[in-house]
Short mmCIF file of C-alpha atoms in Angstrom, two decimals:
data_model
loop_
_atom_site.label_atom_id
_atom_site.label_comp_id
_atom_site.label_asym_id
_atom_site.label_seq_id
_atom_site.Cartn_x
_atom_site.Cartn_y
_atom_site.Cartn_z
CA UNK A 1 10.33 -47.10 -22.58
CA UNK A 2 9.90 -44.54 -19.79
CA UNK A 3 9.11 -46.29 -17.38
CA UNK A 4 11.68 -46.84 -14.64
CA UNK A 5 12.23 -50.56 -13.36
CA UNK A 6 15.13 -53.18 -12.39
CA UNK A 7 15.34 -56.15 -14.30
CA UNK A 8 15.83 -59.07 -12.05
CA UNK A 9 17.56 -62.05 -14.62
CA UNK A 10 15.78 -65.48 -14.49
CA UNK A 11 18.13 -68.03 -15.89
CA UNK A 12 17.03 -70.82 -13.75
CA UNK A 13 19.68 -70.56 -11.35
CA UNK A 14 17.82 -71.13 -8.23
CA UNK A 15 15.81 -69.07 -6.26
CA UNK A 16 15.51 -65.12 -7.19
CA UNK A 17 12.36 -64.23 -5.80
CA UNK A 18 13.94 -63.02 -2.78
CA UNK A 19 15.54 -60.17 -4.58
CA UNK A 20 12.62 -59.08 -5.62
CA UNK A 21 11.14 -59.22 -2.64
CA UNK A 22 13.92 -57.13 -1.01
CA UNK A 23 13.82 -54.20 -3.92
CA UNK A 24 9.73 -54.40 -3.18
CA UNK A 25 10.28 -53.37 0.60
CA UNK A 26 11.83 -50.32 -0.99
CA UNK A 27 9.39 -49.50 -3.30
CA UNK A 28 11.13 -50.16 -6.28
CA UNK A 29 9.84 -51.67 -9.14
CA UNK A 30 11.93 -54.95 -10.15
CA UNK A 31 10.22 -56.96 -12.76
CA UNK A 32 11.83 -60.77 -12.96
CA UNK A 33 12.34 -61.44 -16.52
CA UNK A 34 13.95 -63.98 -18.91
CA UNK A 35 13.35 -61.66 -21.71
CA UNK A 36 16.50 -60.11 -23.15
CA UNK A 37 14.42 -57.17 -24.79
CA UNK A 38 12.82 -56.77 -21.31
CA UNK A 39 16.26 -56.80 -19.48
CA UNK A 40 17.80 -54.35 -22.16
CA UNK A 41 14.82 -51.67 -21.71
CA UNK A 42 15.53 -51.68 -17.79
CA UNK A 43 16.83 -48.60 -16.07
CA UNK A 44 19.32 -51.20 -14.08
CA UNK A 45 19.93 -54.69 -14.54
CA UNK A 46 20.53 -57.43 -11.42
CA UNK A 47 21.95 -61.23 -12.08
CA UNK A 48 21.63 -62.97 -9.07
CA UNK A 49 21.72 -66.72 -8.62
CA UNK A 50 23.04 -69.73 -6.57
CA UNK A 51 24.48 -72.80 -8.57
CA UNK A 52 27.62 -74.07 -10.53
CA UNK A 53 29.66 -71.49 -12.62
CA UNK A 54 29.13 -73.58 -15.87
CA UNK A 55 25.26 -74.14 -15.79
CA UNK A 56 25.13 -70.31 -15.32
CA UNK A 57 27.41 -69.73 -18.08
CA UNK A 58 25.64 -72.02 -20.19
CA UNK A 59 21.77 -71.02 -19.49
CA UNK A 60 22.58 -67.36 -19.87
CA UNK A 61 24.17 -67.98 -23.65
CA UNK A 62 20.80 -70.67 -24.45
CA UNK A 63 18.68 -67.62 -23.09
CA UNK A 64 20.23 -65.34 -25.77
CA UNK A 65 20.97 -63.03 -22.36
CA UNK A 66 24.71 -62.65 -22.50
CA UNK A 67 24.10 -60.38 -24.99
CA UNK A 68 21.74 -58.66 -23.29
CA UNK A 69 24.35 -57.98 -20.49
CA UNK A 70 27.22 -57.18 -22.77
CA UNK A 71 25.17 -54.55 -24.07
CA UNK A 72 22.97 -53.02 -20.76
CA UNK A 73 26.92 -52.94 -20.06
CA UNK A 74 28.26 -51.17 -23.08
CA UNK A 75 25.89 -48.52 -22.74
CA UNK A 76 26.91 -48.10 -19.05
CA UNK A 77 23.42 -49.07 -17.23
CA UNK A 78 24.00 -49.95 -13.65
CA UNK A 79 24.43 -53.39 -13.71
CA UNK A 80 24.88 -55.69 -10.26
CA UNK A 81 25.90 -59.56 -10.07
CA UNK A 82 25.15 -61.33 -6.78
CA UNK A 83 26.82 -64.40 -6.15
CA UNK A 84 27.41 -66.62 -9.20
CA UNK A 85 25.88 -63.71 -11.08
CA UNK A 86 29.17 -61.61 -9.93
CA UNK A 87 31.59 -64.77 -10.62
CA UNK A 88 29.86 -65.31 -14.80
CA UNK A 89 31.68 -61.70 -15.09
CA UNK A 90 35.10 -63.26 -14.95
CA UNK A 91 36.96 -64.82 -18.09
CA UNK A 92 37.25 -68.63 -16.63
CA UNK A 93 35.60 -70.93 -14.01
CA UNK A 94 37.31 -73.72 -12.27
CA UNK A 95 34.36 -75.47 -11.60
CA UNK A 96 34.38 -79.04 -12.61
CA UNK A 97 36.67 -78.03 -15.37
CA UNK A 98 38.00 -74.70 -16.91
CA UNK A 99 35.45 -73.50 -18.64
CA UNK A 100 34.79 -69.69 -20.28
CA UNK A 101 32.81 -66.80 -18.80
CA UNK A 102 30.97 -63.87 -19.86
CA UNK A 103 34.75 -62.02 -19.38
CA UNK A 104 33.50 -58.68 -18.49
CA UNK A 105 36.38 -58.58 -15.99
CA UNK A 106 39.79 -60.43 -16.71
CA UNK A 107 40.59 -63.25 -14.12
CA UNK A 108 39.41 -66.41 -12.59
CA UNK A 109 37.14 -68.39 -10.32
CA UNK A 110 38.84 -70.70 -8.12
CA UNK A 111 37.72 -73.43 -5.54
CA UNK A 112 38.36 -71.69 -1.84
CA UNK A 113 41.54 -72.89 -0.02
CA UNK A 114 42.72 -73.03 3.43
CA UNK A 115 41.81 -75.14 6.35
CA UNK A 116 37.92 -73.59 6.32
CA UNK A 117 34.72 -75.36 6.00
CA UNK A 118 32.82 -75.29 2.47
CA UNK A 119 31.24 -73.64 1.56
CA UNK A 120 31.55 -70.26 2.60
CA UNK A 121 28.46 -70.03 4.85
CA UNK A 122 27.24 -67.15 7.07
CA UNK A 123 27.70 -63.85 8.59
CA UNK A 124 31.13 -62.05 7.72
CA UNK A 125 32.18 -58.80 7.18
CA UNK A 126 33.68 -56.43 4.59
CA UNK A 127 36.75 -54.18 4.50
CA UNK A 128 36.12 -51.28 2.13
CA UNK A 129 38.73 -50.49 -0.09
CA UNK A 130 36.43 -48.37 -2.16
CA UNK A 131 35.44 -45.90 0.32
CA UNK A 132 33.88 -43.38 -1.74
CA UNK A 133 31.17 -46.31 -3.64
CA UNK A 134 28.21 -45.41 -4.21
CA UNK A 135 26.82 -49.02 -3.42
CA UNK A 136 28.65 -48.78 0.15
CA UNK A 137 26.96 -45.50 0.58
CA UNK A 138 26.03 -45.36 4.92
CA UNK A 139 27.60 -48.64 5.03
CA UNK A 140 30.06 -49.30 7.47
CA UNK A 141 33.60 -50.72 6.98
CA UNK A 142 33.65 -53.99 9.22
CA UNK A 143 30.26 -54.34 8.25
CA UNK A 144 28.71 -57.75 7.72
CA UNK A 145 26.83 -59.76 5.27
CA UNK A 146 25.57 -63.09 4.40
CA UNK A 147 27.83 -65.11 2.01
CA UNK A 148 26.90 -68.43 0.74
CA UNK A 149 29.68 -69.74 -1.83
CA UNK A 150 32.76 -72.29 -2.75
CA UNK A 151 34.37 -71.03 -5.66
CA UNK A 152 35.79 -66.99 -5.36
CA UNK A 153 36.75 -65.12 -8.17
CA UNK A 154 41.09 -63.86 -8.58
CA UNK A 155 41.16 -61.08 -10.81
CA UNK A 156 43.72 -60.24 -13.25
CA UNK A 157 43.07 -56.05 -12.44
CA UNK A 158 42.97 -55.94 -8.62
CA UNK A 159 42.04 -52.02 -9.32
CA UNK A 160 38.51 -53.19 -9.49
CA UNK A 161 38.05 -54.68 -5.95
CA UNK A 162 35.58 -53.07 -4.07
CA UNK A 163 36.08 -54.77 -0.65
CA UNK A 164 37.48 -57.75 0.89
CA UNK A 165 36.35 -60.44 3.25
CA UNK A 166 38.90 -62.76 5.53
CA UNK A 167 38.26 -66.48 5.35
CA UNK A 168 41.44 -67.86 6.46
CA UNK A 169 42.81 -65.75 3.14
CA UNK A 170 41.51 -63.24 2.05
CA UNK A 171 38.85 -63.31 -0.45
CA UNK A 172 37.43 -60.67 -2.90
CA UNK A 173 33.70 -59.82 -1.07
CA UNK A 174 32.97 -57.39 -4.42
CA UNK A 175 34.27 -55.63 -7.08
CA UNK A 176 33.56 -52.24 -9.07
CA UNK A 177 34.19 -50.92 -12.31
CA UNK A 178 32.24 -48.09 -13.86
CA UNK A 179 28.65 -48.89 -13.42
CA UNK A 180 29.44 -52.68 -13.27
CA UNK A 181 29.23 -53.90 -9.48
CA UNK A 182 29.67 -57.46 -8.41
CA UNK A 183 29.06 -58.73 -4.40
CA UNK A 184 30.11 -62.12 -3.53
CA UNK A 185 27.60 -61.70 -0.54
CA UNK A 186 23.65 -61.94 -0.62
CA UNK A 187 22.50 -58.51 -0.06
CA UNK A 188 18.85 -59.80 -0.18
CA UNK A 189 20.20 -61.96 2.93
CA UNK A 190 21.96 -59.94 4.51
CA UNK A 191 19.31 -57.99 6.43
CA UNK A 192 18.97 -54.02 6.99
CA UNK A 193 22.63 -53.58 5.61
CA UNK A 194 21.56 -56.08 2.79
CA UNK A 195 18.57 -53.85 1.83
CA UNK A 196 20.68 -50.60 2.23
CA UNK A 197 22.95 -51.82 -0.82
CA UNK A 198 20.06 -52.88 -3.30
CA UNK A 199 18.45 -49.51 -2.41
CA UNK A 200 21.90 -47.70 -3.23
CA UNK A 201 21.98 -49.78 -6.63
CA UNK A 202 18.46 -49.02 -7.12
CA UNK A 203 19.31 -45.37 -7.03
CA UNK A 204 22.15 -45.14 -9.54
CA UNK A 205 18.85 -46.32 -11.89
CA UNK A 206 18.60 -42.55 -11.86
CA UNK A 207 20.68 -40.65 -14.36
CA UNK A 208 22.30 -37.00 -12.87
CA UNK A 209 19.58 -35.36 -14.95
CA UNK A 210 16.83 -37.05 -12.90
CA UNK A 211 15.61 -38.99 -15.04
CA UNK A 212 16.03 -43.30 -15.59
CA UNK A 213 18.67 -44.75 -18.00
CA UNK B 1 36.20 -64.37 10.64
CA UNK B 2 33.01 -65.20 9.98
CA UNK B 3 30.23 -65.04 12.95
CA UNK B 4 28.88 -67.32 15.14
CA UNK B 5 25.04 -67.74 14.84
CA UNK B 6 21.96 -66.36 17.21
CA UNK B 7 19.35 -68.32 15.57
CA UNK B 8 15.53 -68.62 16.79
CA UNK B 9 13.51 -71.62 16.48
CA UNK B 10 9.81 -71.38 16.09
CA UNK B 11 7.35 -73.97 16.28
CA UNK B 12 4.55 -73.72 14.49
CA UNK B 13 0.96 -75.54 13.39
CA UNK B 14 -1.23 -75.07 11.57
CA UNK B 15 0.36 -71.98 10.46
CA UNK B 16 0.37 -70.39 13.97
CA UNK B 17 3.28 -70.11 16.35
CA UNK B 18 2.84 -73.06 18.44
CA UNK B 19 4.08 -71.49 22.10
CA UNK B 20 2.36 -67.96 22.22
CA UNK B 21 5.17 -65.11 22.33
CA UNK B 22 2.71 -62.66 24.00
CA UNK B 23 4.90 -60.52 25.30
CA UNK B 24 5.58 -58.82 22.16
CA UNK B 25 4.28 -55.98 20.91
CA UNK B 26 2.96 -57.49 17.61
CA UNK B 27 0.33 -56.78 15.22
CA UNK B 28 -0.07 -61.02 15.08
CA UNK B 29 2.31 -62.55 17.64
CA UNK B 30 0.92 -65.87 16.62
CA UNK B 31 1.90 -65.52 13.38
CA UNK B 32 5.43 -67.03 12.11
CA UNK B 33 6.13 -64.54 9.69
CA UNK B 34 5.24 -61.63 11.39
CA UNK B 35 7.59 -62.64 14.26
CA UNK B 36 10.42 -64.01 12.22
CA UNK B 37 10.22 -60.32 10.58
CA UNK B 38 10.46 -59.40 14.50
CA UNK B 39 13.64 -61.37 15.12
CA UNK B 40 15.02 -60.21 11.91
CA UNK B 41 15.06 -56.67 12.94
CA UNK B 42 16.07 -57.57 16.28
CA UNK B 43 19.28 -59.27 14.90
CA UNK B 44 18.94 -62.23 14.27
CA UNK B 45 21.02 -64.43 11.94
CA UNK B 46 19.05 -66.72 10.76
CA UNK B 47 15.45 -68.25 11.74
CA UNK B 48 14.78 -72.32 11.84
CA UNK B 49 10.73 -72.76 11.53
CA UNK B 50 9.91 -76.41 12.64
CA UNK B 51 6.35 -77.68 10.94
CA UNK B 52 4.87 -79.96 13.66
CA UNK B 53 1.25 -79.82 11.56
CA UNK B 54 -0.27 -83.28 11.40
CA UNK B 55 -2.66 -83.23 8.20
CA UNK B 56 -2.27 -83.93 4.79
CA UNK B 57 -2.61 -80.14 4.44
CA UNK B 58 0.45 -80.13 5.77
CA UNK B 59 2.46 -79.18 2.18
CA UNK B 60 0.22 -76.59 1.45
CA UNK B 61 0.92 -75.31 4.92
CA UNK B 62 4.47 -75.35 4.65
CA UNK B 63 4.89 -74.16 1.03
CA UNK B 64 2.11 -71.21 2.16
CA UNK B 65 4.56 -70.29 4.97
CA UNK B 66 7.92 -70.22 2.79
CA UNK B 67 6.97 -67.95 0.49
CA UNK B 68 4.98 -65.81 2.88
CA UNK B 69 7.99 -65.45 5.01
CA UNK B 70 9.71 -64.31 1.95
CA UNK B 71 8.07 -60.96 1.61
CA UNK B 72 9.05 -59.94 5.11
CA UNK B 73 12.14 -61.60 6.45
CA UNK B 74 15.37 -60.90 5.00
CA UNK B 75 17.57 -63.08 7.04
CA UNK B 76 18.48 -66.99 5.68
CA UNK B 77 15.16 -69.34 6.71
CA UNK B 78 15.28 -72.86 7.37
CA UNK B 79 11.85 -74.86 7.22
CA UNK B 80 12.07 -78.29 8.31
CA UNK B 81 9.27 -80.66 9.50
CA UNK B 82 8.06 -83.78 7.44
CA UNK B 83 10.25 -82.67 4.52
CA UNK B 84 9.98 -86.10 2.73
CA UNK B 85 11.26 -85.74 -0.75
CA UNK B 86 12.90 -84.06 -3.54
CA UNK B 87 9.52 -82.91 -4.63
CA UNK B 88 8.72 -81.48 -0.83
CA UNK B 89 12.36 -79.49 -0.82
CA UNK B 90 12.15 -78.13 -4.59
CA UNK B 91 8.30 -76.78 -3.53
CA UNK B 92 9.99 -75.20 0.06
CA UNK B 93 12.98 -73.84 -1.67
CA UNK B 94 11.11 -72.36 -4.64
CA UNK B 95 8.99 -70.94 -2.64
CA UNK B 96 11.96 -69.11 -0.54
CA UNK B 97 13.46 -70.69 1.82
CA UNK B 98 17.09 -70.91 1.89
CA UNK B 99 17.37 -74.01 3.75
CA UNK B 100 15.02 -77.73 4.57
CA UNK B 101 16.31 -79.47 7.70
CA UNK B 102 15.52 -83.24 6.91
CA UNK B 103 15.61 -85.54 9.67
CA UNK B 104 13.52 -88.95 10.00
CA UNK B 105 13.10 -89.13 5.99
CA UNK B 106 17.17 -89.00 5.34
CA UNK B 107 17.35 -91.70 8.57
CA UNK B 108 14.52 -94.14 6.60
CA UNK B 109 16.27 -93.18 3.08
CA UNK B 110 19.91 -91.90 3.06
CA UNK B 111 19.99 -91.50 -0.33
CA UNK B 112 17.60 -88.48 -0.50
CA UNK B 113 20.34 -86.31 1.20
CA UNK B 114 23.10 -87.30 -2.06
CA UNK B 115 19.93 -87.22 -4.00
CA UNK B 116 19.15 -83.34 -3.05
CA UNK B 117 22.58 -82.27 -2.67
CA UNK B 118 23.09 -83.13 -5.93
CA UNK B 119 20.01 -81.37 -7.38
CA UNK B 120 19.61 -77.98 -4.96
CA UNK B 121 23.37 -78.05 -3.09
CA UNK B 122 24.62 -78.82 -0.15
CA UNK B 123 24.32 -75.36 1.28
CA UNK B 124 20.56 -76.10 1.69
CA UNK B 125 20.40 -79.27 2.99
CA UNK B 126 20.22 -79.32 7.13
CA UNK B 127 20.50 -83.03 8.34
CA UNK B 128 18.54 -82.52 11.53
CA UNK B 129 19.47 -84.87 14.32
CA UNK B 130 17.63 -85.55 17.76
CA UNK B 131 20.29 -87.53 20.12
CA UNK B 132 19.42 -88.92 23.58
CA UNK B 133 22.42 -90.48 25.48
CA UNK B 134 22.92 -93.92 25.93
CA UNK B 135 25.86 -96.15 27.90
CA UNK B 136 28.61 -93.28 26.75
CA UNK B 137 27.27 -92.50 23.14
CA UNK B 138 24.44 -91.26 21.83
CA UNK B 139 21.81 -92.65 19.89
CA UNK B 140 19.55 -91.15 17.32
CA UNK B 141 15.88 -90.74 17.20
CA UNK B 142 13.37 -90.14 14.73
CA UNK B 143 9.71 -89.24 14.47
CA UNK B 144 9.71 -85.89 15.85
CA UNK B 145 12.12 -87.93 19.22
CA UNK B 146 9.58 -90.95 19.77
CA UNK B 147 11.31 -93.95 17.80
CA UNK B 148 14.87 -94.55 18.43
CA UNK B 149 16.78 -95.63 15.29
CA UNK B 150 19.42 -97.72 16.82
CA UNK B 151 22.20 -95.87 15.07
CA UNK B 152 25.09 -93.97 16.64
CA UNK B 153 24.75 -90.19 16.45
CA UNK B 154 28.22 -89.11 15.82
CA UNK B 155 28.58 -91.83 13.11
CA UNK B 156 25.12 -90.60 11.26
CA UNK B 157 26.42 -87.26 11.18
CA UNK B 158 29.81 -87.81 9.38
CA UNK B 159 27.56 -90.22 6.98
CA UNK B 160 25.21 -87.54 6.32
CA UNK B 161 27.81 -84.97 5.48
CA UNK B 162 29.96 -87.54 2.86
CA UNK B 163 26.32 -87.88 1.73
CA UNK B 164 26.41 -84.25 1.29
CA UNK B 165 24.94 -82.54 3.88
CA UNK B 166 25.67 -79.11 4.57
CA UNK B 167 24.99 -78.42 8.17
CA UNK B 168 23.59 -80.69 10.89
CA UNK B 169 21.05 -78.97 13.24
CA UNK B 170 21.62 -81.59 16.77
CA UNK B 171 19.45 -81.73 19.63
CA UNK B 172 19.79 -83.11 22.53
CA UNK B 173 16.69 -84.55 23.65
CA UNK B 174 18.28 -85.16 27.18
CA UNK B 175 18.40 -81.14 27.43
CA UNK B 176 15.55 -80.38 25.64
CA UNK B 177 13.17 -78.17 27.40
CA UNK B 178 15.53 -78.18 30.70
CA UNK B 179 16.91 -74.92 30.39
CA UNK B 180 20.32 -76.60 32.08
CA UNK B 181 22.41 -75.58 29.27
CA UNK B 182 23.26 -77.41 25.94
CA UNK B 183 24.77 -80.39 25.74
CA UNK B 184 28.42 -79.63 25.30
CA UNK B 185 29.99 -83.55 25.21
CA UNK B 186 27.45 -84.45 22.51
CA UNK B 187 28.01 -81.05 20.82
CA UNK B 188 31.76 -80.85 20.95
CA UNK B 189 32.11 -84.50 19.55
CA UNK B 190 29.62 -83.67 16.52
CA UNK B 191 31.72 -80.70 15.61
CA UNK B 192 34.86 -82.27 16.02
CA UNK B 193 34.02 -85.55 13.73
CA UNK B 194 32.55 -83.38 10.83
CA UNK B 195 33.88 -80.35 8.85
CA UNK B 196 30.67 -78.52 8.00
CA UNK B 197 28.39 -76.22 10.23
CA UNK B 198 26.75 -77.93 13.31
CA UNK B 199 23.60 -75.67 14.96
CA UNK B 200 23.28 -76.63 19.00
CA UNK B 201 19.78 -77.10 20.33
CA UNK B 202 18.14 -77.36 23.25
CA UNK B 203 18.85 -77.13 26.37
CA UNK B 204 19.42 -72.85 26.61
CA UNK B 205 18.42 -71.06 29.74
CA UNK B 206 20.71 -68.69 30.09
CA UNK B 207 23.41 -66.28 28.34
CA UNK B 208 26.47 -68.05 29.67
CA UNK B 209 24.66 -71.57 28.11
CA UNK B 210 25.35 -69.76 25.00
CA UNK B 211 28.90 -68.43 25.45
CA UNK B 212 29.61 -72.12 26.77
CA UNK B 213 28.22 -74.08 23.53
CA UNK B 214 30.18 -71.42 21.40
CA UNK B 215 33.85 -71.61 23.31
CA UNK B 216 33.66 -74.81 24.82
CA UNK B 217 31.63 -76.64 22.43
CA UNK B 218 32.71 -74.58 19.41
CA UNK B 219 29.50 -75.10 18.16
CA UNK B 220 28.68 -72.73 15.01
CA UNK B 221 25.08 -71.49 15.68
CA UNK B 222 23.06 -72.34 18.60
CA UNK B 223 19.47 -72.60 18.58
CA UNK B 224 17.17 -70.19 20.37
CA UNK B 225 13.46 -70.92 21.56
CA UNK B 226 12.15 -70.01 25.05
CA UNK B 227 14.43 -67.57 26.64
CA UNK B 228 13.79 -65.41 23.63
CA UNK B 229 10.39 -66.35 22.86
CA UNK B 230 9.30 -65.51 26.64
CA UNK B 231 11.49 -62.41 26.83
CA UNK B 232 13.79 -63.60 29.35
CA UNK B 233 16.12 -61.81 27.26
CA UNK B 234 16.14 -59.74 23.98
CA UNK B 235 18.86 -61.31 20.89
CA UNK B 236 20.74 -57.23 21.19
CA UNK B 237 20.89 -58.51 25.15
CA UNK B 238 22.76 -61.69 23.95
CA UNK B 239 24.88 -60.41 21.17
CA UNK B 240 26.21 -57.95 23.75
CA UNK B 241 27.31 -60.20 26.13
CA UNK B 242 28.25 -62.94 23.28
CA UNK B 243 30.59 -59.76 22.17
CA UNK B 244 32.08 -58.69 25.52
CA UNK B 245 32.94 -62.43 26.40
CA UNK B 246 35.08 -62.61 22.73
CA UNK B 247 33.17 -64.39 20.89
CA UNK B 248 33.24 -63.26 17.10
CA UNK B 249 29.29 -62.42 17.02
CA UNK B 250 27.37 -59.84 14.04
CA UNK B 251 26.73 -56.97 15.80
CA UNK B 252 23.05 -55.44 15.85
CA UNK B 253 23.03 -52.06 13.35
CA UNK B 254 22.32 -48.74 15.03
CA UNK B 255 20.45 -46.71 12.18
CA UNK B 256 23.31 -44.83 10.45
CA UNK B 257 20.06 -42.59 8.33
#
């Protein structure tokens, strides 16, 4: 296929149309799919979602998608988890009980601690550790987004966190490996910065010989 | 830290923004969406639309509105207004809106706020609460403020959150439309009982209302309508001074392109 486009997962995890929406102000073309030949034919490949760790784990292996993501991975598309689509990376969830993810990344998802309110909710901002990204390209460090969770992931590498957010600890806000980017925020949320880092994403669709994966 | 919240109401009918915001130079300044997408890129955090249409249009309406906002505002929406039942807050939320503020429907039936918790999360679920004062407490009313439910406000909200409630939106209908200032008593004593987000409303007139509800109050959000709507002041205005008195506040973007 020649065509360029973003393949927005559908795994019944809430509400996704709002990504769509977002990659649409930028003229992109982001089809929403619960096809796993239609998300492996993409140029780039976004999991978003709201919801429990183990309903996501579970729809995306009924759906015959984890797959699909192991292998957009292994043949390095840009791929982007938002949310609970970042945390299904991870090898375990703690919601409810222990219970396996997709393990793209080593570590776990834990409830949040401290003496905070959850969940998680509203504006907070980022400290960059991974200044050079290409997702945090004309981003700001100290910049904020909109973050809507409970559960955080701890990873086992901490090589692969991208920034970090302070909520009475500190949490991980995203990670980064290779073309695999997680953000613990809502970038379709999260306003002109929001929109900034889907278009960013959006352009890593394009190879460095112009042309789509 | 995370931010305390600038968010505007709007009022609307019909589909129409019920007080005109003519001020503005807007394509449509009586349309919602087009003036949430105003607010948005004005810096706003968030945007609360409340339904007040009387019809049994009035889920088409609402539904037609959530997902129209969707295409154009890219900041977390709350639509609340004769939200009634599971069915009414899958239809908003699937439609894209991040939030439903419930208020006389979780009074009449408690168990729709463990009911949709359960099903959609409490992240989504507002418990809105209109409280008037009464002999040193405050009591809650329902039907839009004209029926008083002869429960105690502060103990409704702690119910409402171990229903599973995520964030109580509380007005006082002593301040409403007064442009004294919120009120901080009945706000302070809401925030301090519960453990999730509480939203002031009514009662803002002025900039120092705000920094008041937020430091003395320690309110999370506070609810916008007039001052903004009539351009008394702009949200940048706000933030600024919000910023420059302390107060942890998102600070409005300048283009970095």
């Amino acid at each position: 296929m020649n065509n360029m486009y973003i393949a927005i997962i559908d795994y019944n995890m809430g509400n996704i149309k709002s990504v769509q929406n977002a990659l649409s102000t930028q003229c992109i073309d982001a089809r929403v799919t619960k096809d796993p030949d239609v998300v492996k034919n993409a140029s780039a490949v976004i999991l978003p979602g709201v919801g429990a760790f183990g309903d996501a784990v579970k729809n995306l292996k009924s759906m015959g998608l984890d797959n699909a993501i192991k292998e957009i991975i292994r043949m390095k598309k840009p791929f982007l988890g938002i949310c609970i689509g970042l945390q299904v990376l991870f090898e375990y969830g703690t919601e409810g009980k222990k219970s396996s993810g997709l393990g793209i990344f080593g570590g776990t998802v834990f409830r949040l601690t401290g003496n905070v309110k959850i969940p998680h909710m509203g504006w907070n901002s980022i400290r960059i550790l991974k200044k050079g990204s290409p997702i945090f390209k004309g981003i700001r460090d100290g910049e904020s987004f909109y973050f809507v969770h409970s559960y955080s992931a701890v990873p086992s590498d901490a090589g692969i966190v991208s920034s970090m957010t302070e909520y009475e600890n500190e949490i991980i806000s995203s990670v980064e490996q290779n073309n695999v980017f997680g953000l613990q925020f809502h970038p379709e949320k999260s306003s002109l910065s929001g929109l900034k880092i889907l278009k960013n994403f959006a352009d890593l669709a394009i190879n460095k010989q112009g042309r789509p994966y | 830290m995370i931010s305390k919240r600038i968010i505007p109401c709007l009022d609307v009918n019909k589909g129409r923004v019920v007080k005109g915001v003519s001020f503005l130079n807007l394509k449509d300044a009586g349309d919602p969406v087009e003036l949430a997408a105003f607010y948005d890129r004005e810096g706003a955090d968030e945007i609360v639309f409340l339904d007040i249409t009387a019809s049994h249009e009035k889920r088409k309406t609402v539904v037609e509105l959530a997902s129209r906002t969707a295409e154009k505002v890219f900041i977390p929406y709350t639509i609340g207004g004769g939200i009634n039942t599971v069915d009414d807050i899958r239809d908003v939320l699937k439609n894209g809106a991040d939030k439903v503020s419930i208020n006389t429907a979780a009074v009449i039936s408690p168990e729709l706020i463990r009911k949709a918790s359960d099903i959609f999360g409490s992240q989504c679920i507002v418990i809105a609460i209109d409280a008037k004062a009464k002999a040193g407490s405050w009591e809650v009313y329902t039907h839009g403020g004209r029926i008083p439910a002869g429960i105690d406000a502060i103990k409704w909200a702690k119910k409402a959150e171990k229903l599973g409630a995520g964030e109580v939106l509380l007005t006082s209908m002593d301040r409403d439309g007064t442009k004294d200032g919120y009120d901080l008593a009945l706000t302070k004593a809401v925030v301090d009982s519960v453990n999730i987000p509480v939203i002031a409303s009514g009662g803002a007139g002025n900039l120092e209302h705000l920094r008041d509800v937020f430091i003395i109050a320690n309110a999370d959000a506070a609810l916008v309508a007039s001052i903004f709507h009539y351009g008394h002041y702009m949200i940048k205005e706000a933030k600024e001074y919000l910023i420059s008195q302390g107060i942890d506040i998102r600070p409005i973007l300048q283009s970095t392109d």
